[in-house]
Amino acid sequence: MTNETPNLNSDIPQTARIWNYWLGGKDNFAVDRQVGDDILKVIPNMALFARATRQFLQRAVHHLAADLGVRQFLDIGTGLPTADNTHQVAQRAAPSARVVYVDNDPLVLVHARALLDSSPEGATAYLEADLRDPEKILAGAAETLDFEEPIALLLMGILGHITDDDEARSLVRRLTDALPSGSHLVLYDATNVVDPASAEAIEIWNRSAEPPYILRSPQQLEGFFEGLELLPPGVVSCPLWRPAPTDIGEAVEIDEFGGVARKP
Ligand SMILES: C[S@@+](CC[C@H](N)C(=O)[O-])C[C@H]1O[C@@H](n2cnc3c(N)ncnc32)[C@H](O)[C@@H]1O
């Protein structure tokens, strides 16, 4: 990849690309790898943690599609395409699943084709939009999703970028208000309760990368689910959310917490 496309902000490290670097992808620039490496010096397992959040996404989406019959997904802050994107997980369990992806990073748009290889029975769509404009997201999503039927809203690793608590809560509320009963909210974000190095890592991030990110406590994350019914085990460290059996060892707590809740 070259650094020549000006509207990609290739000289300023960007969240989608740093995340892609930790996930082992190739869609990132030297500046992104530099911040990624600086953070790996203080949190050597950061790349594993990023993968653990993707595994949380996979388990949550599989549960919703396979066990709870959810057939529609709205994934805001999608990130660069990787292995097992939301539609691949959902459509493996339910080929008719419909998925709308939303991100505001222009590089995600460049690579969005990889998100659009829907099963013939289902559908996928990509919308370039900002979480701060929920009305645009809802109007665009309504072209693919039926808002009379349950929808799972995914806010995976994005709310930390809305650093003002009131604004973040209001955005979640405006989106969940638009969903019918039986819909779900799935979210995870980085926290500040397991490893003191998390605070140092976020300082590096906010000195170098865009957009800024704030760590929240698990209790604050739980606050985003207000008015919804949390599914067991509640808001927990991502590897502990209904962990799959492992051959060796046990799931451990990391500073990435998430949960899934149902709208009554
Ligand atoms: C840390 S990455 C997480 C990617 C993916 N959801 C995952 O969990 O693997 C955060 C993503 O949110 C997107 N993002 C950040 N702020 C956003 C905003 N205000 N509106 C839309 N997307 C945003 C970034 O471009 C990036 O792709």
Coordinates of C-alpha atoms in Angstrom, one line a residue, residues 25-163:
G25 CA -3.9 -7.3 8.5
K26 CA -2.0 -5.5 5.7
D27 CA -4.2 -2.5 5.4
N28 CA -2.1 -0.1 7.5
F29 CA 0.7 2.5 7.1
A30 CA 4.1 2.9 8.8
V31 CA 2.7 5.5 11.1
D32 CA 0.0 3.1 12.3
R33 CA 2.5 0.3 12.9
Q34 CA 4.7 2.8 14.9
V35 CA 1.9 3.6 17.4
G36 CA 0.9 -0.1 17.4
D37 CA 4.4 -1.1 18.3
D38 CA 4.7 1.7 20.9
I39 CA 1.6 0.3 22.7
L40 CA 2.9 -3.3 22.3
K41 CA 5.9 -2.2 24.4
V42 CA 3.6 -1.4 27.4
I43 CA 1.0 -4.1 26.7
P44 CA 2.9 -6.9 25.0
N45 CA -0.3 -9.0 24.5
M46 CA -2.3 -6.2 22.9
A47 CA -2.5 -8.0 19.5
L48 CA -3.9 -11.1 21.4
F49 CA -6.4 -8.9 23.2
A50 CA -7.6 -7.4 19.9
R51 CA -8.2 -11.0 18.6
A52 CA -10.0 -11.8 21.8
T53 CA -12.5 -9.0 21.1
R54 CA -13.1 -10.4 17.6
Q55 CA -13.7 -13.8 19.2
F56 CA -16.2 -12.1 21.5
L57 CA -17.9 -10.7 18.4
Q58 CA -18.0 -14.1 16.8
R59 CA -19.5 -15.8 19.9
A60 CA -22.1 -13.1 20.4
V61 CA -23.2 -12.9 16.7
H62 CA -23.3 -16.7 16.5
H63 CA -25.5 -16.9 19.6
L64 CA -27.8 -14.2 18.3
A65 CA -28.2 -15.8 14.9
A66 CA -28.1 -19.5 15.8
D67 CA -29.9 -19.6 19.2
L68 CA -32.0 -16.4 19.3
G69 CA -33.2 -16.2 15.7
V70 CA -31.9 -12.7 15.1
R71 CA -31.7 -12.1 11.3
Q72 CA -30.6 -8.5 11.1
F73 CA -27.4 -6.8 12.2
L74 CA -26.3 -3.2 12.3
D75 CA -22.5 -3.1 12.9
I76 CA -21.3 0.5 13.5
G77 CA -17.6 1.1 13.6
T78 CA -17.0 -2.1 11.5
G79 CA -13.3 -1.6 11.1
L80 CA -11.3 -2.9 8.1
P81 CA -12.4 -6.3 6.8
T82 CA -10.8 -9.2 8.6
A83 CA -11.4 -12.9 9.1
D84 CA -15.0 -13.7 10.2
N85 CA -16.7 -10.4 9.7
T86 CA -20.2 -10.1 11.2
H87 CA -22.1 -11.2 8.0
Q88 CA -19.9 -14.3 7.6
V89 CA -20.5 -15.4 11.2
A90 CA -24.3 -14.6 11.0
Q91 CA -24.8 -16.1 7.6
R92 CA -23.0 -19.3 8.5
A93 CA -25.7 -19.9 11.1
A94 CA -28.6 -18.2 9.2
P95 CA -27.9 -17.7 5.4
S96 CA -30.8 -15.2 5.2
A97 CA -29.2 -12.8 7.7
R98 CA -29.0 -9.2 6.6
V99 CA -26.1 -7.0 7.7
V100 CA -25.4 -3.3 7.4
Y101 CA -21.9 -2.1 8.1
V102 CA -21.1 1.5 9.0
D103 CA -17.8 3.3 9.5
N104 CA -16.4 6.8 8.9
D105 CA -12.9 5.9 7.9
P106 CA -12.4 6.3 4.2
L107 CA -10.0 3.3 4.0
V108 CA -12.8 1.0 5.3
L109 CA -14.9 2.3 2.4
V110 CA -12.0 1.4 0.0
H111 CA -12.0 -2.1 1.2
A112 CA -15.7 -2.5 1.8
R113 CA -16.1 -4.8 -1.2
A114 CA -14.9 -7.6 1.1
L115 CA -17.9 -6.9 3.3
L116 CA -20.4 -7.2 0.5
D117 CA -20.0 -10.9 -0.4
S118 CA -23.3 -11.8 1.0
S119 CA -24.9 -15.2 0.8
P120 CA -27.5 -15.3 -2.0
E121 CA -30.3 -15.6 0.5
G122 CA -29.2 -12.7 2.7
A123 CA -27.9 -9.2 2.1
T124 CA -25.0 -6.9 3.2
A125 CA -24.6 -3.2 2.7
Y126 CA -22.0 -0.6 3.6
L127 CA -22.7 2.9 4.7
E128 CA -20.0 5.6 5.2
A129 CA -21.4 7.5 8.1
D130 CA -20.4 8.9 11.5
L131 CA -21.8 7.5 14.8
R132 CA -22.5 11.1 15.7
D133 CA -25.1 11.2 13.0
P134 CA -27.5 8.4 14.1
E135 CA -30.4 9.7 11.9
K136 CA -28.3 9.3 8.7
I137 CA -27.3 5.8 9.9
L138 CA -30.9 4.8 10.6
A139 CA -32.2 6.2 7.3
G140 CA -29.4 4.4 5.4
A141 CA -29.8 1.1 7.3
A142 CA -33.6 1.1 6.6
E143 CA -32.8 0.5 2.9
T144 CA -31.6 -3.0 3.8
L145 CA -33.0 -3.7 7.3
D146 CA -36.7 -4.0 8.3
F147 CA -37.1 -1.9 11.4
E148 CA -40.3 -3.8 12.3
E149 CA -38.2 -6.9 13.0
P150 CA -35.5 -7.4 15.6
I151 CA -32.1 -6.0 14.8
A152 CA -28.8 -6.6 16.7
L153 CA -26.9 -3.3 17.0
L154 CA -23.2 -3.8 17.3
L155 CA -21.0 -1.0 18.8
M156 CA -17.7 -2.9 19.0
G157 CA -14.7 -0.9 20.2
I158 CA -16.2 2.4 19.0
L159 CA -17.9 4.1 22.1
G160 CA -14.5 4.8 23.6
H161 CA -14.0 7.2 20.7
I162 CA -17.0 9.2 21.9
T163 CA -15.1 10.6 24.9

